[in-house]
mmCIF file with all atom_site columns, N, CA and C in Angstrom:
data_model
loop_
_atom_site.group_PDB
_atom_site.id
_atom_site.type_symbol
_atom_site.label_atom_id
_atom_site.label_alt_id
_atom_site.label_comp_id
_atom_site.label_asym_id
_atom_site.label_entity_id
_atom_site.label_seq_id
_atom_site.pdbx_PDB_ins_code
_atom_site.Cartn_x
_atom_site.Cartn_y
_atom_site.Cartn_z
_atom_site.occupancy
_atom_site.B_iso_or_equiv
_atom_site.pdbx_formal_charge
_atom_site.auth_seq_id
_atom_site.auth_comp_id
_atom_site.auth_asym_id
_atom_site.auth_atom_id
_atom_site.pdbx_PDB_model_num
ATOM 1   N N  . MET A 1 1  ? 20.207 25.059 -11.351 1.00 0.00 ? 343 MET A N  1
ATOM 2   C CA . MET A 1 1  ? 18.961 24.584 -10.795 1.00 0.00 ? 343 MET A CA 1
ATOM 3   C C  . MET A 1 1  ? 18.180 23.807 -11.858 1.00 0.00 ? 343 MET A C  1
ATOM 4   N N  . VAL A 1 2  ? 17.539 22.764 -11.392 1.00 0.00 ? 344 VAL A N  1
ATOM 5   C CA . VAL A 1 2  ? 16.735 21.900 -12.252 1.00 0.00 ? 344 VAL A CA 1
ATOM 6   C C  . VAL A 1 2  ? 15.331 21.838 -11.672 1.00 0.00 ? 344 VAL A C  1
ATOM 7   N N  . THR A 1 3  ? 14.332 21.823 -12.539 1.00 0.00 ? 345 THR A N  1
ATOM 8   C CA . THR A 1 3  ? 12.948 21.659 -12.092 1.00 0.00 ? 345 THR A CA 1
ATOM 9   C C  . THR A 1 3  ? 12.395 20.385 -12.705 1.00 0.00 ? 345 THR A C  1
ATOM 10  N N  . GLU A 1 4  ? 11.875 19.508 -11.846 1.00 0.00 ? 346 GLU A N  1
ATOM 11  C CA . GLU A 1 4  ? 11.306 18.231 -12.294 1.00 0.00 ? 346 GLU A CA 1
ATOM 12  C C  . GLU A 1 4  ? 9.894  18.099 -11.718 1.00 0.00 ? 346 GLU A C  1
ATOM 13  N N  . THR A 1 5  ? 9.026  17.432 -12.461 1.00 0.00 ? 347 THR A N  1
ATOM 14  C CA . THR A 1 5  ? 7.683  17.131 -11.983 1.00 0.00 ? 347 THR A CA 1
ATOM 15  C C  . THR A 1 5  ? 7.551  15.623 -11.871 1.00 0.00 ? 347 THR A C  1
ATOM 16  N N  . ILE A 1 6  ? 7.101  15.172 -10.697 1.00 0.00 ? 348 ILE A N  1
ATOM 17  C CA . ILE A 1 6  ? 6.906  13.730 -10.496 1.00 0.00 ? 348 ILE A CA 1
ATOM 18  C C  . ILE A 1 6  ? 5.455  13.460 -10.114 1.00 0.00 ? 348 ILE A C  1
ATOM 19  N N  . LYS A 1 7  ? 4.926  12.371 -10.621 1.00 0.00 ? 349 LYS A N  1
ATOM 20  C CA . LYS A 1 7  ? 3.566  11.944 -10.300 1.00 0.00 ? 349 LYS A CA 1
ATOM 21  C C  . LYS A 1 7  ? 3.619  11.108 -9.028  1.00 0.00 ? 349 LYS A C  1
ATOM 22  N N  . ILE A 1 8  ? 2.646  11.345 -8.142  1.00 0.00 ? 350 ILE A N  1
ATOM 23  C CA . ILE A 1 8  ? 2.622  10.666 -6.849  1.00 0.00 ? 350 ILE A CA 1
ATOM 24  C C  . ILE A 1 8  ? 1.230  10.100 -6.596  1.00 0.00 ? 350 ILE A C  1
ATOM 25  N N  . GLU A 1 9  ? 1.171  8.832  -6.240  1.00 0.00 ? 351 GLU A N  1
ATOM 26  C CA . GLU A 1 9  ? -0.092 8.190  -5.895  1.00 0.00 ? 351 GLU A CA 1
ATOM 27  C C  . GLU A 1 9  ? -0.174 8.034  -4.376  1.00 0.00 ? 351 GLU A C  1
ATOM 28  N N  . GLY A 1 10 ? -1.397 8.067  -3.867  1.00 0.00 ? 352 GLY A N  1
ATOM 29  C CA . GLY A 1 10 ? -1.616 7.806  -2.450  1.00 0.00 ? 352 GLY A CA 1
ATOM 30  C C  . GLY A 1 10 ? -1.970 9.041  -1.639  1.00 0.00 ? 352 GLY A C  1
ATOM 31  N N  . MET A 1 11 ? -1.846 10.225 -2.220  1.00 0.00 ? 353 MET A N  1
ATOM 32  C CA . MET A 1 11 ? -2.219 11.442 -1.503  1.00 0.00 ? 353 MET A CA 1
ATOM 33  C C  . MET A 1 11 ? -3.729 11.614 -1.555  1.00 0.00 ? 353 MET A C  1
ATOM 34  N N  . MET A 1 12 ? -4.342 11.781 -0.379  1.00 0.00 ? 354 MET A N  1
ATOM 35  C CA . MET A 1 12 ? -5.797 11.881 -0.316  1.00 0.00 ? 354 MET A CA 1
ATOM 36  C C  . MET A 1 12 ? -6.311 13.214 0.236   1.00 0.00 ? 354 MET A C  1
ATOM 37  N N  . CYS A 1 13 ? -5.442 13.951 0.960   1.00 0.00 ? 355 CYS A N  1
ATOM 38  C CA . CYS A 1 13 ? -5.933 15.135 1.664   1.00 0.00 ? 355 CYS A CA 1
ATOM 39  C C  . CYS A 1 13 ? -4.822 16.165 1.812   1.00 0.00 ? 355 CYS A C  1
ATOM 40  N N  . GLY A 1 14 ? -5.163 17.276 2.435   1.00 0.00 ? 356 GLY A N  1
ATOM 41  C CA . GLY A 1 14 ? -4.194 18.332 2.667   1.00 0.00 ? 356 GLY A CA 1
ATOM 42  C C  . GLY A 1 14 ? -3.042 17.886 3.549   1.00 0.00 ? 356 GLY A C  1
ATOM 43  N N  . HIS A 1 15 ? -3.328 16.994 4.493   1.00 0.00 ? 357 HIS A N  1
ATOM 44  C CA . HIS A 1 15 ? -2.271 16.470 5.359   1.00 0.00 ? 357 HIS A CA 1
ATOM 45  C C  . HIS A 1 15 ? -1.259 15.679 4.527   1.00 0.00 ? 357 HIS A C  1
ATOM 46  N N  . CYS A 1 16 ? -1.744 14.892 3.608   1.00 0.00 ? 358 CYS A N  1
ATOM 47  C CA . CYS A 1 16 ? -0.858 14.125 2.723   1.00 0.00 ? 358 CYS A CA 1
ATOM 48  C C  . CYS A 1 16 ? 0.012  15.081 1.900   1.00 0.00 ? 358 CYS A C  1
ATOM 49  N N  . GLN A 1 17 ? -0.617 16.108 1.364   1.00 0.00 ? 359 GLN A N  1
ATOM 50  C CA . GLN A 1 17 ? 0.089  17.100 0.570   1.00 0.00 ? 359 GLN A CA 1
ATOM 51  C C  . GLN A 1 17 ? 1.199  17.749 1.394   1.00 0.00 ? 359 GLN A C  1
ATOM 52  N N  . ALA A 1 18 ? 0.880  18.165 2.612   1.00 0.00 ? 360 ALA A N  1
ATOM 53  C CA . ALA A 1 18 ? 1.863  18.800 3.488   1.00 0.00 ? 360 ALA A CA 1
ATOM 54  C C  . ALA A 1 18 ? 2.985  17.839 3.855   1.00 0.00 ? 360 ALA A C  1
ATOM 55  N N  . ASN A 1 19 ? 2.645  16.570 4.061   1.00 0.00 ? 361 ASN A N  1
ATOM 56  C CA . ASN A 1 19 ? 3.633  15.559 4.414   1.00 0.00 ? 361 ASN A CA 1
ATOM 57  C C  . ASN A 1 19 ? 4.639  15.367 3.278   1.00 0.00 ? 361 ASN A C  1
ATOM 58  N N  . VAL A 1 20 ? 4.154  15.315 2.049   1.00 0.00 ? 362 VAL A N  1
ATOM 59  C CA . VAL A 1 20 ? 5.033  15.162 0.887   1.00 0.00 ? 362 VAL A CA 1
ATOM 60  C C  . VAL A 1 20 ? 5.916  16.399 0.734   1.00 0.00 ? 362 VAL A C  1
ATOM 61  N N  . GLU A 1 21 ? 5.311  17.580 0.868   1.00 0.00 ? 363 GLU A N  1
ATOM 62  C CA . GLU A 1 21 ? 6.087  18.817 0.750   1.00 0.00 ? 363 GLU A CA 1
ATOM 63  C C  . GLU A 1 21 ? 7.203  18.863 1.792   1.00 0.00 ? 363 GLU A C  1
ATOM 64  N N  . LYS A 1 22 ? 6.877  18.517 3.022   1.00 0.00 ? 364 LYS A N  1
ATOM 65  C CA . LYS A 1 22 ? 7.854  18.545 4.105   1.00 0.00 ? 364 LYS A CA 1
ATOM 66  C C  . LYS A 1 22 ? 8.984  17.548 3.848   1.00 0.00 ? 364 LYS A C  1
ATOM 67  N N  . SER A 1 23 ? 8.634  16.358 3.385   1.00 0.00 ? 365 SER A N  1
ATOM 68  C CA . SER A 1 23 ? 9.638  15.322 3.127   1.00 0.00 ? 365 SER A CA 1
ATOM 69  C C  . SER A 1 23 ? 10.608 15.731 2.029   1.00 0.00 ? 365 SER A C  1
ATOM 70  N N  . ILE A 1 24 ? 10.078 16.323 0.963   1.00 0.00 ? 366 ILE A N  1
ATOM 71  C CA . ILE A 1 24 ? 10.938 16.742 -0.147  1.00 0.00 ? 366 ILE A CA 1
ATOM 72  C C  . ILE A 1 24 ? 11.765 17.968 0.252   1.00 0.00 ? 366 ILE A C  1
ATOM 73  N N  . ALA A 1 25 ? 11.146 18.917 0.927   1.00 0.00 ? 367 ALA A N  1
ATOM 74  C CA . ALA A 1 25 ? 11.838 20.150 1.313   1.00 0.00 ? 367 ALA A CA 1
ATOM 75  C C  . ALA A 1 25 ? 13.012 19.885 2.258   1.00 0.00 ? 367 ALA A C  1
ATOM 76  N N  . ALA A 1 26 ? 12.975 18.770 2.973   1.00 0.00 ? 368 ALA A N  1
ATOM 77  C CA . ALA A 1 26 ? 14.039 18.436 3.925   1.00 0.00 ? 368 ALA A CA 1
ATOM 78  C C  . ALA A 1 26 ? 15.337 18.007 3.237   1.00 0.00 ? 368 ALA A C  1
ATOM 79  N N  . ILE A 1 27 ? 15.278 17.738 1.948   1.00 0.00 ? 369 ILE A N  1
ATOM 80  C CA . ILE A 1 27 ? 16.462 17.294 1.215   1.00 0.00 ? 369 ILE A CA 1
ATOM 81  C C  . ILE A 1 27 ? 17.374 18.496 0.941   1.00 0.00 ? 369 ILE A C  1
ATOM 82  N N  . THR A 1 28 ? 18.640 18.364 1.288   1.00 0.00 ? 370 THR A N  1
ATOM 83  C CA . THR A 1 28 ? 19.622 19.415 1.019   1.00 0.00 ? 370 THR A CA 1
ATOM 84  C C  . THR A 1 28 ? 19.707 19.654 -0.481  1.00 0.00 ? 370 THR A C  1
ATOM 85  N N  . GLY A 1 29 ? 19.610 20.913 -0.881  1.00 0.00 ? 371 GLY A N  1
ATOM 86  C CA . GLY A 1 29 ? 19.695 21.278 -2.292  1.00 0.00 ? 371 GLY A CA 1
ATOM 87  C C  . GLY A 1 29 ? 18.352 21.598 -2.920  1.00 0.00 ? 371 GLY A C  1
ATOM 88  N N  . VAL A 1 30 ? 17.257 21.209 -2.245  1.00 0.00 ? 372 VAL A N  1
ATOM 89  C CA . VAL A 1 30 ? 15.923 21.515 -2.761  1.00 0.00 ? 372 VAL A CA 1
ATOM 90  C C  . VAL A 1 30 ? 15.583 22.951 -2.381  1.00 0.00 ? 372 VAL A C  1
ATOM 91  N N  . SER A 1 31 ? 15.242 23.766 -3.380  1.00 0.00 ? 373 SER A N  1
ATOM 92  C CA . SER A 1 31 ? 14.945 25.170 -3.115  1.00 0.00 ? 373 SER A CA 1
ATOM 93  C C  . SER A 1 31 ? 13.452 25.476 -3.136  1.00 0.00 ? 373 SER A C  1
ATOM 94  N N  . GLU A 1 32 ? 12.664 24.667 -3.863  1.00 0.00 ? 374 GLU A N  1
ATOM 95  C CA . GLU A 1 32 ? 11.227 24.920 -3.936  1.00 0.00 ? 374 GLU A CA 1
ATOM 96  C C  . GLU A 1 32 ? 10.475 23.617 -4.204  1.00 0.00 ? 374 GLU A C  1
ATOM 97  N N  . VAL A 1 33 ? 9.332  23.477 -3.527  1.00 0.00 ? 375 VAL A N  1
ATOM 98  C CA . VAL A 1 33 ? 8.470  22.314 -3.724  1.00 0.00 ? 375 VAL A CA 1
ATOM 99  C C  . VAL A 1 33 ? 7.032  22.807 -3.829  1.00 0.00 ? 375 VAL A C  1
ATOM 100 N N  . LYS A 1 34 ? 6.340  22.368 -4.865  1.00 0.00 ? 376 LYS A N  1
ATOM 101 C CA . LYS A 1 34 ? 4.915  22.665 -5.011  1.00 0.00 ? 376 LYS A CA 1
ATOM 102 C C  . LYS A 1 34 ? 4.213  21.338 -5.259  1.00 0.00 ? 376 LYS A C  1
ATOM 103 N N  . VAL A 1 35 ? 3.361  20.947 -4.311  1.00 0.00 ? 377 VAL A N  1
ATOM 104 C CA . VAL A 1 35 ? 2.616  19.700 -4.456  1.00 0.00 ? 377 VAL A CA 1
ATOM 105 C C  . VAL A 1 35 ? 1.180  20.051 -4.831  1.00 0.00 ? 377 VAL A C  1
ATOM 106 N N  . ASP A 1 36 ? 0.724  19.494 -5.938  1.00 0.00 ? 378 ASP A N  1
ATOM 107 C CA . ASP A 1 36 ? -0.643 19.704 -6.414  1.00 0.00 ? 378 ASP A CA 1
ATOM 108 C C  . ASP A 1 36 ? -1.441 18.447 -6.102  1.00 0.00 ? 378 ASP A C  1
ATOM 109 N N  . LEU A 1 37 ? -2.298 18.537 -5.097  1.00 0.00 ? 379 LEU A N  1
ATOM 110 C CA . LEU A 1 37 ? -3.072 17.384 -4.649  1.00 0.00 ? 379 LEU A CA 1
ATOM 111 C C  . LEU A 1 37 ? -4.011 16.887 -5.741  1.00 0.00 ? 379 LEU A C  1
ATOM 112 N N  . ALA A 1 38 ? -4.694 17.800 -6.415  1.00 0.00 ? 380 ALA A N  1
ATOM 113 C CA . ALA A 1 38 ? -5.663 17.420 -7.448  1.00 0.00 ? 380 ALA A CA 1
ATOM 114 C C  . ALA A 1 38 ? -4.986 16.724 -8.623  1.00 0.00 ? 380 ALA A C  1
ATOM 115 N N  . ALA A 1 39 ? -3.823 17.219 -9.020  1.00 0.00 ? 381 ALA A N  1
ATOM 116 C CA . ALA A 1 39 ? -3.102 16.630 -10.157 1.00 0.00 ? 381 ALA A CA 1
ATOM 117 C C  . ALA A 1 39 ? -2.236 15.450 -9.732  1.00 0.00 ? 381 ALA A C  1
ATOM 118 N N  . LYS A 1 40 ? -2.127 15.235 -8.422  1.00 0.00 ? 382 LYS A N  1
ATOM 119 C CA . LYS A 1 40 ? -1.307 14.154 -7.868  1.00 0.00 ? 382 LYS A CA 1
ATOM 120 C C  . LYS A 1 40 ? 0.127  14.227 -8.369  1.00 0.00 ? 382 LYS A C  1
ATOM 121 N N  . GLN A 1 41 ? 0.721  15.419 -8.219  1.00 0.00 ? 383 GLN A N  1
ATOM 122 C CA . GLN A 1 41 ? 2.096  15.582 -8.654  1.00 0.00 ? 383 GLN A CA 1
ATOM 123 C C  . GLN A 1 41 ? 2.821  16.616 -7.810  1.00 0.00 ? 383 GLN A C  1
ATOM 124 N N  . ALA A 1 42 ? 4.129  16.551 -7.867  1.00 0.00 ? 384 ALA A N  1
ATOM 125 C CA . ALA A 1 42 ? 4.983  17.518 -7.182  1.00 0.00 ? 384 ALA A CA 1
ATOM 126 C C  . ALA A 1 42 ? 5.953  18.095 -8.188  1.00 0.00 ? 384 ALA A C  1
ATOM 127 N N  . THR A 1 43 ? 6.112  19.407 -8.144  1.00 0.00 ? 385 THR A N  1
ATOM 128 C CA . THR A 1 43 ? 7.098  20.087 -8.963  1.00 0.00 ? 385 THR A CA 1
ATOM 129 C C  . THR A 1 43 ? 8.195  20.552 -8.014  1.00 0.00 ? 385 THR A C  1
ATOM 130 N N  . VAL A 1 44 ? 9.405  20.106 -8.287  1.00 0.00 ? 386 VAL A N  1
ATOM 131 C CA . VAL A 1 44 ? 10.518 20.332 -7.376  1.00 0.00 ? 386 VAL A CA 1
ATOM 132 C C  . VAL A 1 44 ? 11.660 21.037 -8.118  1.00 0.00 ? 386 VAL A C  1
ATOM 133 N N  . THR A 1 45 ? 12.156 22.119 -7.514  1.00 0.00 ? 387 THR A N  1
ATOM 134 C CA . THR A 1 45 ? 13.325 22.813 -8.044  1.00 0.00 ? 387 THR A CA 1
ATOM 135 C C  . THR A 1 45 ? 14.477 22.535 -7.093  1.00 0.00 ? 387 THR A C  1
ATOM 136 N N  . PHE A 1 46 ? 15.588 22.062 -7.666  1.00 0.00 ? 388 PHE A N  1
ATOM 137 C CA . PHE A 1 46 ? 16.719 21.682 -6.822  1.00 0.00 ? 388 PHE A CA 1
ATOM 138 C C  . PHE A 1 46 ? 18.041 21.897 -7.540  1.00 0.00 ? 388 PHE A C  1
ATOM 139 N N  . ASP A 1 47 ? 19.100 21.991 -6.735  1.00 0.00 ? 389 ASP A N  1
ATOM 140 C CA . ASP A 1 47 ? 20.461 22.117 -7.246  1.00 0.00 ? 389 ASP A CA 1
ATOM 141 C C  . ASP A 1 47 ? 20.960 20.707 -7.537  1.00 0.00 ? 389 ASP A C  1
ATOM 142 N N  . ASP A 1 48 ? 21.129 20.398 -8.815  1.00 0.00 ? 390 ASP A N  1
ATOM 143 C CA . ASP A 1 48 ? 21.491 19.029 -9.186  1.00 0.00 ? 390 ASP A CA 1
ATOM 144 C C  . ASP A 1 48 ? 22.946 18.667 -8.874  1.00 0.00 ? 390 ASP A C  1
ATOM 145 N N  . SER A 1 49 ? 23.714 19.616 -8.352  1.00 0.00 ? 391 SER A N  1
ATOM 146 C CA . SER A 1 49 ? 25.060 19.278 -7.902  1.00 0.00 ? 391 SER A CA 1
ATOM 147 C C  . SER A 1 49 ? 25.041 18.822 -6.438  1.00 0.00 ? 391 SER A C  1
ATOM 148 N N  . VAL A 1 50 ? 23.892 19.014 -5.769  1.00 0.00 ? 392 VAL A N  1
ATOM 149 C CA . VAL A 1 50 ? 23.746 18.645 -4.358  1.00 0.00 ? 392 VAL A CA 1
ATOM 150 C C  . VAL A 1 50 ? 22.692 17.550 -4.170  1.00 0.00 ? 392 VAL A C  1
ATOM 151 N N  . ALA A 1 51 ? 21.561 17.694 -4.848  1.00 0.00 ? 393 ALA A N  1
ATOM 152 C CA . ALA A 1 51 ? 20.444 16.742 -4.723  1.00 0.00 ? 393 ALA A CA 1
ATOM 153 C C  . ALA A 1 51 ? 20.229 16.053 -6.068  1.00 0.00 ? 393 ALA A C  1
ATOM 154 N N  . ASN A 1 52 ? 19.454 14.960 -6.041  1.00 0.00 ? 394 ASN A N  1
ATOM 155 C CA . ASN A 1 52 ? 19.121 14.298 -7.299  1.00 0.00 ? 394 ASN A CA 1
ATOM 156 C C  . ASN A 1 52 ? 17.701 13.747 -7.231  1.00 0.00 ? 394 ASN A C  1
ATOM 157 N N  . LEU A 1 53 ? 17.187 13.395 -8.386  1.00 0.00 ? 395 LEU A N  1
ATOM 158 C CA . LEU A 1 53 ? 15.807 12.934 -8.493  1.00 0.00 ? 395 LEU A CA 1
ATOM 159 C C  . LEU A 1 53 ? 15.583 11.639 -7.715  1.00 0.00 ? 395 LEU A C  1
ATOM 160 N N  . ASP A 1 54 ? 16.576 10.772 -7.677  1.00 0.00 ? 396 ASP A N  1
ATOM 161 C CA . ASP A 1 54 ? 16.432 9.522  -6.931  1.00 0.00 ? 396 ASP A CA 1
ATOM 162 C C  . ASP A 1 54 ? 16.229 9.785  -5.440  1.00 0.00 ? 396 ASP A C  1
ATOM 163 N N  . ALA A 1 55 ? 16.941 10.770 -4.891  1.00 0.00 ? 397 ALA A N  1
ATOM 164 C CA . ALA A 1 55 ? 16.786 11.116 -3.474  1.00 0.00 ? 397 ALA A CA 1
ATOM 165 C C  . ALA A 1 55 ? 15.400 11.687 -3.205  1.00 0.00 ? 397 ALA A C  1
ATOM 166 N N  . ILE A 1 56 ? 14.898 12.465 -4.141  1.00 0.00 ? 398 ILE A N  1
ATOM 167 C CA . ILE A 1 56 ? 13.556 13.051 -3.994  1.00 0.00 ? 398 ILE A CA 1
ATOM 168 C C  . ILE A 1 56 ? 12.498 11.948 -4.034  1.00 0.00 ? 398 ILE A C  1
ATOM 169 N N  . LYS A 1 57 ? 12.634 11.040 -4.981  1.00 0.00 ? 399 LYS A N  1
ATOM 170 C CA . LYS A 1 57 ? 11.683 9.924  -5.075  1.00 0.00 ? 399 LYS A CA 1
ATOM 171 C C  . LYS A 1 57 ? 11.747 9.049  -3.827  1.00 0.00 ? 399 LYS A C  1
ATOM 172 N N  . ALA A 1 58 ? 12.949 8.844  -3.296  1.00 0.00 ? 400 ALA A N  1
ATOM 173 C CA . ALA A 1 58 ? 13.114 8.039  -2.078  1.00 0.00 ? 400 ALA A CA 1
ATOM 174 C C  . ALA A 1 58 ? 12.435 8.718  -0.887  1.00 0.00 ? 400 ALA A C  1
ATOM 175 N N  . ALA A 1 59 ? 12.517 10.046 -0.811  1.00 0.00 ? 401 ALA A N  1
ATOM 176 C CA . ALA A 1 59 ? 11.870 10.780 0.283   1.00 0.00 ? 401 ALA A CA 1
ATOM 177 C C  . ALA A 1 59 ? 10.363 10.629 0.215   1.00 0.00 ? 401 ALA A C  1
ATOM 178 N N  . VAL A 1 60 ? 9.816  10.655 -0.988  1.00 0.00 ? 402 VAL A N  1
ATOM 179 C CA . VAL A 1 60 ? 8.370  10.474 -1.173  1.00 0.00 ? 402 VAL A CA 1
ATOM 180 C C  . VAL A 1 60 ? 7.963  9.061  -0.741  1.00 0.00 ? 402 VAL A C  1
ATOM 181 N N  . ALA A 1 61 ? 8.740  8.063  -1.158  1.00 0.00 ? 403 ALA A N  1
ATOM 182 C CA . ALA A 1 61 ? 8.457  6.675  -0.794  1.00 0.00 ? 403 ALA A CA 1
ATOM 183 C C  . ALA A 1 61 ? 8.581  6.474  0.705   1.00 0.00 ? 403 ALA A C  1
ATOM 184 N N  . ASP A 1 62 ? 9.601  7.076  1.323   1.00 0.00 ? 404 ASP A N  1
ATOM 185 C CA . ASP A 1 62 ? 9.791  6.951  2.780   1.00 0.00 ? 404 ASP A CA 1
ATOM 186 C C  . ASP A 1 62 ? 8.633  7.582  3.545   1.00 0.00 ? 404 ASP A C  1
ATOM 187 N N  . ALA A 1 63 ? 7.984  8.581  2.932   1.00 0.00 ? 405 ALA A N  1
ATOM 188 C CA . ALA A 1 63 ? 6.842  9.241  3.568   1.00 0.00 ? 405 ALA A CA 1
ATOM 189 C C  . ALA A 1 63 ? 5.556  8.407  3.425   1.00 0.00 ? 405 ALA A C  1
ATOM 190 N N  . GLY A 1 64 ? 5.634  7.330  2.628   1.00 0.00 ? 406 GLY A N  1
ATOM 191 C CA . GLY A 1 64 ? 4.499  6.426  2.502   1.00 0.00 ? 406 GLY A CA 1
ATOM 192 C C  . GLY A 1 64 ? 3.678  6.564  1.227   1.00 0.00 ? 406 GLY A C  1
ATOM 193 N N  . TYR A 1 65 ? 4.243  7.238  0.235   1.00 0.00 ? 407 TYR A N  1
ATOM 194 C CA . TYR A 1 65 ? 3.521  7.449  -1.027  1.00 0.00 ? 407 TYR A CA 1
ATOM 195 C C  . TYR A 1 65 ? 4.265  6.791  -2.171  1.00 0.00 ? 407 TYR A C  1
ATOM 196 N N  . THR A 1 66 ? 3.589  6.624  -3.300  1.00 0.00 ? 408 THR A N  1
ATOM 197 C CA . THR A 1 66 ? 4.167  5.929  -4.442  1.00 0.00 ? 408 THR A CA 1
ATOM 198 C C  . THR A 1 66 ? 4.468  6.901  -5.567  1.00 0.00 ? 408 THR A C  1
ATOM 199 N N  . VAL A 1 67 ? 5.720  6.889  -6.018  1.00 0.00 ? 409 VAL A N  1
ATOM 200 C CA . VAL A 1 67 ? 6.103  7.713  -7.182  1.00 0.00 ? 409 VAL A CA 1
ATOM 201 C C  . VAL A 1 67 ? 5.768  6.913  -8.436  1.00 0.00 ? 409 VAL A C  1
ATOM 202 N N  . VAL A 1 68 ? 4.967  7.526  -9.308  1.00 0.00 ? 410 VAL A N  1
ATOM 203 C CA . VAL A 1 68 ? 4.549  6.859  -10.528 1.00 0.00 ? 410 VAL A CA 1
ATOM 204 C C  . VAL A 1 68 ? 5.519  7.170  -11.663 1.00 0.00 ? 410 VAL A C  1
ATOM 205 N N  . ALA A 1 69 ? 5.923  8.408  -11.785 1.00 0.00 ? 411 ALA A N  1
ATOM 206 C CA . ALA A 1 69 ? 6.842  8.815  -12.859 1.00 0.00 ? 411 ALA A CA 1
ATOM 207 C C  . ALA A 1 69 ? 7.627  10.030 -12.442 1.00 0.00 ? 411 ALA A C  1
#
């Protein structure tokens, strides 16, 4: 398991936070997602033999938000 933190721009409210969490959690191999609205970041724990950071970033972008780092 790998834990990565990514910065996300565009989240304004609890709905945005929930939307990002749902989008990331839907990826096969992701075991835990914690989105911090105030810090504008998501901490994701995933099995790197099944999922990867690029897929997680793509899910965030597909949900309508911008990955900064």
